[in-house]
Each structure stands twice: as structure tokens, then as C-alpha cells.
GROMACS .gro file of C-alpha atoms in nm:
model
  312
    1MET     CA    1 -11.578  -7.428  -2.305
    2PRO     CA    2 -11.524  -7.059  -2.222
    3ASP     CA    3 -11.177  -6.970  -2.096
    4ARG     CA    4 -11.136  -6.975  -1.719
    5LEU     CA    5 -10.815  -6.944  -1.516
    6MET     CA    6 -10.757  -7.147  -1.200
    7LEU     CA    7 -10.482  -7.039  -0.958
    8LEU     CA    8 -10.369  -7.295  -0.701
    9ASP     CA    9 -10.228  -7.199  -0.363
   10THR     CA   10 -10.019  -7.509  -0.411
   11ALA     CA   11  -9.864  -7.553  -0.066
   12SER     CA   12 -10.205  -7.512   0.095
   13LEU     CA   13 -10.333  -7.796  -0.121
   14TYR     CA   14 -10.045  -8.039  -0.079
   15PHE     CA   15 -10.050  -7.990   0.298
   16ARG     CA   16 -10.423  -8.066   0.290
   17ALA     CA   17 -10.359  -8.372   0.072
   18PHE     CA   18 -10.086  -8.494   0.308
   19TYR     CA   19 -10.311  -8.478   0.612
   20GLY     CA   20 -10.619  -8.599   0.427
   21VAL     CA   21 -10.477  -8.914   0.267
   22PRO     CA   22 -10.322  -9.187   0.487
   23ASP     CA   23  -9.941  -9.179   0.484
   24SER     CA   24  -9.946  -9.558   0.484
   25ILE     CA   25  -9.974  -9.519   0.105
   26ARG     CA   26  -9.614  -9.562  -0.005
   27ARG     CA   27  -9.411  -9.674  -0.300
   28ALA     CA   28  -9.210  -9.997  -0.289
   29ASP     CA   29  -8.905  -9.838  -0.122
   30GLY     CA   30  -9.121  -9.705   0.163
   31THR     CA   31  -9.138  -9.342   0.048
   32PRO     CA   32  -9.484  -9.196   0.121
   33VAL     CA   33  -9.681  -9.074  -0.179
   34ASN     CA   34 -10.007  -8.969  -0.013
   35ALA     CA   35  -9.957  -8.596  -0.081
   36VAL     CA   36  -9.873  -8.662  -0.447
   37ARG     CA   37 -10.181  -8.878  -0.491
   38GLY     CA   38 -10.407  -8.637  -0.308
   39LEU     CA   39 -10.289  -8.330  -0.496
   40LEU     CA   40 -10.331  -8.494  -0.836
   41ASP     CA   41 -10.683  -8.601  -0.748
   42MET     CA   42 -10.762  -8.248  -0.631
   43ILE     CA   43 -10.637  -8.099  -0.957
   44ALA     CA   44 -10.831  -8.350  -1.167
   45ARG     CA   45 -11.153  -8.282  -0.979
   46LEU     CA   46 -11.117  -7.904  -0.950
   47THR     CA   47 -11.030  -7.841  -1.313
   48THR     CA   48 -11.318  -8.060  -1.425
   49ASP     CA   49 -11.583  -7.937  -1.182
   50TYR     CA   50 -11.504  -7.568  -1.232
   51GLY     CA   51 -11.427  -7.574  -1.601
   52ALA     CA   52 -11.069  -7.450  -1.591
   53THR     CA   53 -10.903  -7.405  -1.927
   54HIS     CA   54 -10.588  -7.245  -1.782
   55LEU     CA   55 -10.408  -7.344  -1.463
   56VAL     CA   56 -10.115  -7.207  -1.265
   57ALA     CA   57  -9.975  -7.387  -0.962
   58CYS     CA   58  -9.855  -7.085  -0.765
   59TRP     CA   59  -9.545  -7.166  -0.563
   60ASP     CA   60  -9.384  -7.035  -0.243
   61ASP     CA   61  -9.036  -6.944  -0.363
   62ASP     CA   62  -9.007  -6.776  -0.023
   63TRP     CA   63  -9.277  -6.872   0.229
   64ARG     CA   64  -9.160  -6.607   0.481
   65PRO     CA   65  -9.007  -6.313   0.289
   66GLN     CA   66  -8.747  -6.119   0.483
   67TRP     CA   67  -8.904  -5.784   0.394
   68ARG     CA   68  -9.221  -5.893   0.575
   69VAL     CA   69  -9.021  -6.023   0.872
   70ASP     CA   70  -8.827  -5.695   0.891
   71LEU     CA   71  -9.157  -5.513   0.942
   72ILE     CA   72  -9.314  -5.766   1.183
   73PRO     CA   73  -9.053  -6.004   1.332
   74THR     CA   74  -9.322  -6.241   1.461
   75TYR     CA   75  -9.453  -6.301   1.109
   76LYS     CA   76  -9.487  -6.682   1.078
   77SER     CA   77  -9.209  -6.717   1.337
   78HIS     CA   78  -9.379  -7.013   1.504
   79ARG     CA   79  -9.341  -7.209   1.179
   80VAL     CA   80  -8.963  -7.165   1.144
   81ALA     CA   81  -8.761  -7.484   1.173
   82GLU     CA   82  -8.426  -7.321   1.095
   83VAL     CA   83  -8.313  -6.964   1.031
   84VAL     CA   84  -8.092  -6.941   0.722
   85ALA     CA   85  -7.889  -6.623   0.673
   86GLY     CA   86  -7.924  -6.483   0.323
   87SER     CA   87  -8.180  -6.744   0.213
   88PRO     CA   88  -8.542  -6.830   0.291
   89ASP     CA   89  -8.582  -6.978   0.639
   90VAL     CA   90  -8.663  -7.348   0.658
   91GLU     CA   91  -9.030  -7.408   0.734
   92VAL     CA   92  -9.156  -7.676   0.970
   93VAL     CA   93  -9.268  -7.946   0.726
   94PRO     CA   94  -9.314  -8.313   0.822
   95ASP     CA   95  -9.033  -8.526   0.681
   96ALA     CA   96  -9.292  -8.751   0.517
   97LEU     CA   97  -9.423  -8.450   0.322
   98GLU     CA   98  -9.087  -8.287   0.252
   99VAL     CA   99  -8.967  -8.593   0.062
  100GLN     CA  100  -9.272  -8.575  -0.167
  101ILE     CA  101  -9.232  -8.215  -0.285
  102PRO     CA  102  -8.976  -8.299  -0.558
  103MET     CA  103  -9.211  -8.575  -0.676
  104ILE     CA  104  -9.495  -8.325  -0.692
  105ARG     CA  105  -9.284  -8.089  -0.904
  106ARG     CA  106  -9.184  -8.376  -1.133
  107VAL     CA  107  -9.541  -8.490  -1.197
  108LEU     CA  108  -9.670  -8.136  -1.252
  109ASP     CA  109  -9.393  -8.075  -1.504
  110LEU     CA  110  -9.468  -8.395  -1.696
  111ALA     CA  111  -9.840  -8.308  -1.697
  112GLY     CA  112  -9.761  -7.971  -1.854
  113ILE     CA  113  -9.900  -7.779  -1.557
  114ALA     CA  114  -9.745  -7.434  -1.515
  115VAL     CA  115  -9.562  -7.378  -1.185
  116VAL     CA  116  -9.485  -7.015  -1.110
  117GLY     CA  117  -9.311  -6.860  -0.811
  118ALA     CA  118  -9.135  -6.529  -0.751
  119ALA     CA  119  -8.814  -6.459  -0.561
  120ASP     CA  120  -8.868  -6.304  -0.217
  121HIS     CA  121  -9.243  -6.355  -0.241
  122GLU     CA  122  -9.508  -6.603  -0.135
  123ALA     CA  123  -9.750  -6.794  -0.352
  124ASP     CA  124 -10.021  -6.553  -0.230
  125ASP     CA  125  -9.839  -6.271  -0.409
  126VAL     CA  126  -9.822  -6.472  -0.731
  127VAL     CA  127 -10.195  -6.544  -0.698
  128GLY     CA  128 -10.267  -6.177  -0.628
  129THR     CA  129 -10.077  -6.058  -0.933
  130TYR     CA  130 -10.237  -6.301  -1.177
  131ALA     CA  131 -10.584  -6.253  -1.027
  132SER     CA  132 -10.554  -5.875  -1.048
  133HIS     CA  133 -10.445  -5.863  -1.411
  134ALA     CA  134 -10.604  -6.163  -1.583
  135ASP     CA  135 -10.842  -6.082  -1.865
  136LEU     CA  136 -11.052  -6.395  -1.803
  137PRO     CA  137 -11.257  -6.521  -1.508
  138VAL     CA  138 -11.047  -6.652  -1.219
  139ASP     CA  139 -11.092  -6.920  -0.953
  140VAL     CA  140 -10.840  -6.911  -0.669
  141VAL     CA  141 -10.815  -7.242  -0.484
  142THR     CA  142 -10.692  -7.210  -0.126
  143GLY     CA  143 -10.757  -7.286   0.237
  144ASP     CA  144 -10.605  -6.949   0.335
  145ARG     CA  145 -10.857  -6.676   0.411
  146ASP     CA  146 -10.593  -6.406   0.342
  147LEU     CA  147 -10.672  -6.455  -0.025
  148PHE     CA  148 -11.029  -6.335   0.029
  149GLN     CA  149 -10.888  -5.988  -0.039
  150VAL     CA  150 -10.858  -6.071  -0.412
  151VAL     CA  151 -11.227  -6.163  -0.449
  152ASP     CA  152 -11.390  -5.925  -0.694
  153ASP     CA  153 -11.730  -5.985  -0.852
  154SER     CA  154 -11.675  -5.705  -1.102
  155ARG     CA  155 -11.372  -5.886  -1.245
  156GLN     CA  156 -11.517  -6.237  -1.198
  157VAL     CA  157 -11.255  -6.335  -0.941
  158ARG     CA  158 -11.375  -6.579  -0.676
  159VAL     CA  159 -11.216  -6.816  -0.422
  160ILE     CA  160 -11.277  -7.190  -0.406
  161TYR     CA  161 -11.224  -7.230  -0.032
  162THR     CA  162 -11.098  -7.568   0.087
  163ALA     CA  163 -11.087  -7.513   0.465
  164ARG     CA  164 -11.374  -7.755   0.530
  165GLY     CA  165 -11.234  -8.022   0.301
  166MET     CA  166 -11.278  -8.121  -0.060
  167SER     CA  167 -11.626  -8.257   0.009
  168ASN     CA  168 -11.737  -7.920   0.147
  169LEU     CA  169 -11.589  -7.665  -0.091
  170GLU     CA  170 -11.720  -7.308  -0.067
  171VAL     CA  171 -11.733  -7.069  -0.360
  172ILE     CA  172 -11.653  -6.730  -0.209
  173THR     CA  173 -11.778  -6.419  -0.389
  174ASP     CA  174 -11.824  -6.063  -0.261
  175ALA     CA  175 -12.139  -6.171  -0.079
  176GLY     CA  176 -11.955  -6.464   0.079
  177VAL     CA  177 -11.689  -6.240   0.232
  178VAL     CA  178 -11.953  -6.000   0.362
  179GLY     CA  179 -12.153  -6.290   0.502
  180LYS     CA  180 -11.856  -6.430   0.690
  181TYR     CA  181 -11.692  -6.111   0.818
  182ARG     CA  182 -11.925  -5.814   0.753
  183VAL     CA  183 -11.658  -5.645   0.540
  184LEU     CA  184 -11.609  -5.616   0.165
  185PRO     CA  185 -11.320  -5.805   0.001
  186GLU     CA  186 -11.135  -5.477  -0.053
  187GLN     CA  187 -11.159  -5.416   0.322
  188TYR     CA  188 -11.039  -5.761   0.420
  189ALA     CA  189 -10.668  -5.673   0.453
  190ASP     CA  190 -10.752  -5.381   0.684
  191TYR     CA  191 -10.984  -5.608   0.880
  192ALA     CA  192 -10.712  -5.872   0.919
  193THR     CA  193 -10.464  -5.605   1.024
  194LEU     CA  194 -10.693  -5.483   1.301
  195ARG     CA  195 -10.803  -5.818   1.441
  196GLY     CA  196 -10.470  -5.995   1.384
  197ASP     CA  197 -10.410  -6.355   1.284
  198ALA     CA  198 -10.233  -6.593   1.520
  199SER     CA  199 -10.174  -6.843   1.239
  200ASP     CA  200  -9.948  -6.586   1.068
  201GLY     CA  201  -9.799  -6.436   1.385
  202LEU     CA  202  -9.984  -6.106   1.341
  203PRO     CA  203 -10.072  -5.961   1.683
  204GLY     CA  204 -10.348  -5.724   1.571
  205VAL     CA  205 -10.467  -5.437   1.787
  206ALA     CA  206 -10.512  -5.544   2.148
  207GLY     CA  207 -10.878  -5.525   2.247
  208ILE     CA  208 -11.010  -5.515   1.889
  209GLY     CA  209 -11.159  -5.845   1.776
  210ASP     CA  210 -11.359  -5.956   1.476
  211LYS     CA  211 -11.681  -5.772   1.555
  212THR     CA  212 -11.518  -5.444   1.654
  213ALA     CA  213 -11.287  -5.447   1.352
  214ALA     CA  214 -11.584  -5.502   1.119
  215SER     CA  215 -11.789  -5.230   1.289
  216LEU     CA  216 -11.507  -4.979   1.266
  217LEU     CA  217 -11.456  -5.048   0.896
  218LEU     CA  218 -11.830  -5.034   0.834
  219GLU     CA  219 -11.829  -4.685   0.981
  220HIS     CA  220 -11.501  -4.553   0.841
  221GLY     CA  221 -11.442  -4.755   0.525
  222THR     CA  222 -11.065  -4.797   0.541
  223LEU     CA  223 -10.790  -4.824   0.798
  224ASP     CA  224 -10.646  -4.490   0.684
  225ALA     CA  225 -10.982  -4.321   0.734
  226LEU     CA  226 -11.018  -4.489   1.074
  227LEU     CA  227 -10.678  -4.364   1.189
  228ALA     CA  228 -10.756  -4.015   1.061
  229ALA     CA  229 -11.077  -4.017   1.265
  230ALA     CA  230 -10.887  -4.139   1.571
  231ALA     CA  231 -10.648  -3.845   1.538
  232ASP     CA  232 -10.942  -3.601   1.549
  233ALA     CA  233 -11.027  -3.547   1.914
  234GLY     CA  234 -11.362  -3.401   1.815
  235GLY     CA  235 -11.453  -3.678   1.574
  236GLY     CA  236 -11.680  -3.864   1.809
  237MET     CA  237 -11.472  -4.182   1.839
  238SER     CA  238 -11.479  -4.339   2.184
  239ALA     CA  239 -11.180  -4.276   2.406
  240SER     CA  240 -11.138  -4.650   2.451
  241VAL     CA  241 -11.102  -4.724   2.080
  242ARG     CA  242 -10.879  -4.421   2.030
  243ALA     CA  243 -10.650  -4.542   2.309
  244LYS     CA  244 -10.629  -4.894   2.162
  245LEU     CA  245 -10.535  -4.759   1.821
  246ALA     CA  246 -10.278  -4.522   1.972
  247ALA     CA  247 -10.117  -4.804   2.168
  248ALA     CA  248 -10.081  -5.002   1.845
  249ALA     CA  249  -9.952  -4.710   1.636
  250ASP     CA  250  -9.615  -4.867   1.553
  251TYR     CA  251  -9.778  -5.195   1.448
  252LEU     CA  252 -10.043  -5.018   1.239
  253THR     CA  253  -9.771  -4.829   1.051
  254VAL     CA  254  -9.614  -5.147   0.913
  255ALA     CA  255  -9.881  -5.417   0.928
  256PRO     CA  256 -10.077  -5.320   0.616
  257THR     CA  257  -9.768  -5.375   0.400
  258VAL     CA  258  -9.724  -5.721   0.549
  259VAL     CA  259 -10.091  -5.821   0.526
  260LYS     CA  260 -10.174  -5.688   0.180
  261ILE     CA  261 -10.103  -5.927  -0.102
  262VAL     CA  262  -9.865  -5.799  -0.368
  263ARG     CA  263 -10.043  -5.747  -0.699
  264ASP     CA  264  -9.772  -5.609  -0.927
  265LEU     CA  265  -9.501  -5.875  -0.956
  266GLU     CA  266  -9.322  -5.917  -1.287
  267LEU     CA  267  -9.439  -6.265  -1.382
  268PRO     CA  268  -9.451  -6.459  -1.708
  269THR     CA  269  -9.772  -6.411  -1.898
  270LEU     CA  270 -10.015  -6.701  -1.897
  271GLU     CA  271  -9.897  -6.787  -2.247
  272GLU     CA  272  -9.529  -6.767  -2.148
  273ALA     CA  273  -9.594  -6.982  -1.841
  274GLY     CA  274  -9.777  -7.245  -2.047
  275ALA     CA  275 -10.093  -7.211  -1.840
  276GLN     CA  276 -10.337  -7.342  -2.100
  277LEU     CA  277 -10.434  -7.698  -2.016
  278HIS     CA  278 -10.394  -7.962  -2.285
  279PRO     CA  279 -10.385  -8.340  -2.319
  280VAL     CA  280 -10.055  -8.507  -2.232
  281SER     CA  281  -9.910  -8.717  -2.512
  282GLY     CA  282  -9.594  -8.884  -2.632
  283GLU     CA  283  -9.296  -8.934  -2.404
  284ALA     CA  284  -9.442  -8.723  -2.123
  285ARG     CA  285  -9.754  -8.939  -2.104
  286ALA     CA  286  -9.551  -9.259  -2.116
  287GLU     CA  287  -9.326  -9.133  -1.836
  288LEU     CA  288  -9.625  -9.034  -1.623
  289GLU     CA  289  -9.777  -9.379  -1.669
  290ARG     CA  290  -9.443  -9.538  -1.582
  291LEU     CA  291  -9.411  -9.328  -1.266
  292ALA     CA  292  -9.769  -9.408  -1.170
  293ALA     CA  293  -9.669  -9.772  -1.151
  294GLU     CA  294  -9.323  -9.718  -1.001
  295TRP     CA  295  -9.443  -9.470  -0.737
  296ASN     CA  296  -9.770  -9.648  -0.651
  297LEU     CA  297  -9.981  -9.351  -0.751
  298GLY     CA  298 -10.283  -9.570  -0.811
  299GLY     CA  299 -10.553  -9.412  -1.025
  300SER     CA  300 -10.445  -9.053  -0.947
  301VAL     CA  301 -10.233  -9.014  -1.259
  302ARG     CA  302 -10.501  -9.179  -1.472
  303ARG     CA  303 -10.768  -8.941  -1.338
  304LEU     CA  304 -10.544  -8.640  -1.403
  305LEU     CA  305 -10.470  -8.756  -1.757
  306GLU     CA  306 -10.840  -8.812  -1.822
  307ALA     CA  307 -10.920  -8.461  -1.696
  308LEU     CA  308 -10.654  -8.314  -1.924
  309ASP     CA  309 -10.777  -8.523  -2.218
  310LEU     CA  310 -11.101  -8.320  -2.199
  311ARG     CA  311 -10.899  -8.010  -2.302
  312GLN     CA  312 -10.885  -8.102  -2.669
   0.00000   0.00000   0.00000
């Protein structure tokens, strides 16, 4: 099959697996394994259905980087369980999911699936860097619309959007972003800056919602061009919009840096990361099969192994 890279927004997927699979599924000692099972089934299905030959599970080494918080203190603040000086803050994660994350890492490692994170950066930034520099077609799997900004038909980068569940996946291309928001993918970060995003603690510009943000970008192209027009008293912009932008001047100075995904991290190459999928054999396969029984992973490990066996 032709080479194709799949980039997983891993936390987005294991949260979805946790809430989508009953947590009554546990191993003998009572530890829940629903997120492990669900994630493995997702990977088996996604890699098979979309023909991935390379896969990177992109990881949140820092889910709330301090440099983003320094610019916008409310950034993801509602999801902080504990502030930790000098280290990433502790995110609100259900105990029943938290205990499964080391198991997820263990199974991914045994399956030979590359896991890549970057210090002081989110998984989105890892996705953005690989998607922006890969020399093969890319599928980004996420339930986070922030990653729509990496969609690029010209480079064959698309998003497999999971927000409506695994039975209702959407393949998002340039036309998909335009259809949803009336902006191009390259305008999406400016659009999100203007309208804000409560789920990330981004206030946006008061009085500018989805429709107004899209209309302003349709007319002016970029946030920089919009602000330049607002500064020109004779430019024909309404006094109301000009006043709203002026009131949000401090926010608009810093927000684009927070909202835009980093695309230039120093990451291992796909080859260095071991991103090419391959069958699992030998001791690793035996250990996976042993853990499948010990951890009550049902057919999830078998389905993953079968999907990887197709990569001969």
C-alpha cells in the first residue's frame, strides 16, 4: 500500500475511549481497563480503514505549557487539579483513567507504536510539526477542532475528526473547514482567537462570535490585516467593531501565539521514532498476549496484532 502517516492526538482518544467503554470492564484486581481496550480498538480500526503505514502517538509532555499560561493566565485553568511549581500542572483526570495511562504506554511500546512528546509543549504541537514537514500524506486523528489549522489539501493533510464518535467519523479537508466555519484552514487560528474558546479558557473578543469572526476574516484575510484596517479611521470599518477590537487590544497581542500550533519543534524523524508499522513478533508478541489475558483486554490486543500483521 502507498505510504501514509497517521498522527494520533493520543489523550483526546484515550479520554474518548474511557467515556465510551463501560468502566465496569476491569482486570482481576479491580483496575479498570476500558480506556486501554478502547484505544487499542481505535488504533486497529483507524490504521486499517485509512491505510496507515506509519503511526505516531503524539503525547502531551506538558498539557498546559507555562509559556502559554504566561500570555493568557486563563488558558485551560478550569482543568487544573493542582498547580506544581517548576513542573507541568496536574490536570483533572478521573482516577479510573489515570491508573490506565501507564498501561497504555506499556502496550503501545510492546506493539512497536512510536510515542513522541516534546518538553514544554502539547501533543497538538507535535502533531503540527510532523504534519507540516512530512513528505507523505497525513491523517490527524483528533476530537479537537484546534487541529483544523493544520488541514492542507495541497500537502494532503487532513483530519479524521472523532467528535461525533467512532461510528460517525468525519474526514476534514479544506472544504470541510470552510463548510463548518466559513474560513480556510490557514485562517482557523485567527478565527479561534477572535471568537474565543471556552473549552481552552480563551475569552475571545467580547461581542464577536462565530459569524462575525468569519465575516471579518472573509473581508480582511488575516487578523493582522483586520487590526491594520481597524487602526485606519478612514478604512470604512464600523465604529462598533473598531471599538470591540480596541477593547481587546491586550488580548489580541498575545492570543495568536497561544492559539497557533507550533510547527517547528525539534523532533525525531519518523525513522528515528520508529513510526513505520510492522507485525509484532517474538518476545514482544508473547508479552502482549500474556498481558491481554492478565489485564482482561479481551479481543483488543488480538485485533491490534491482526491489524499490524497486515503491514508485512
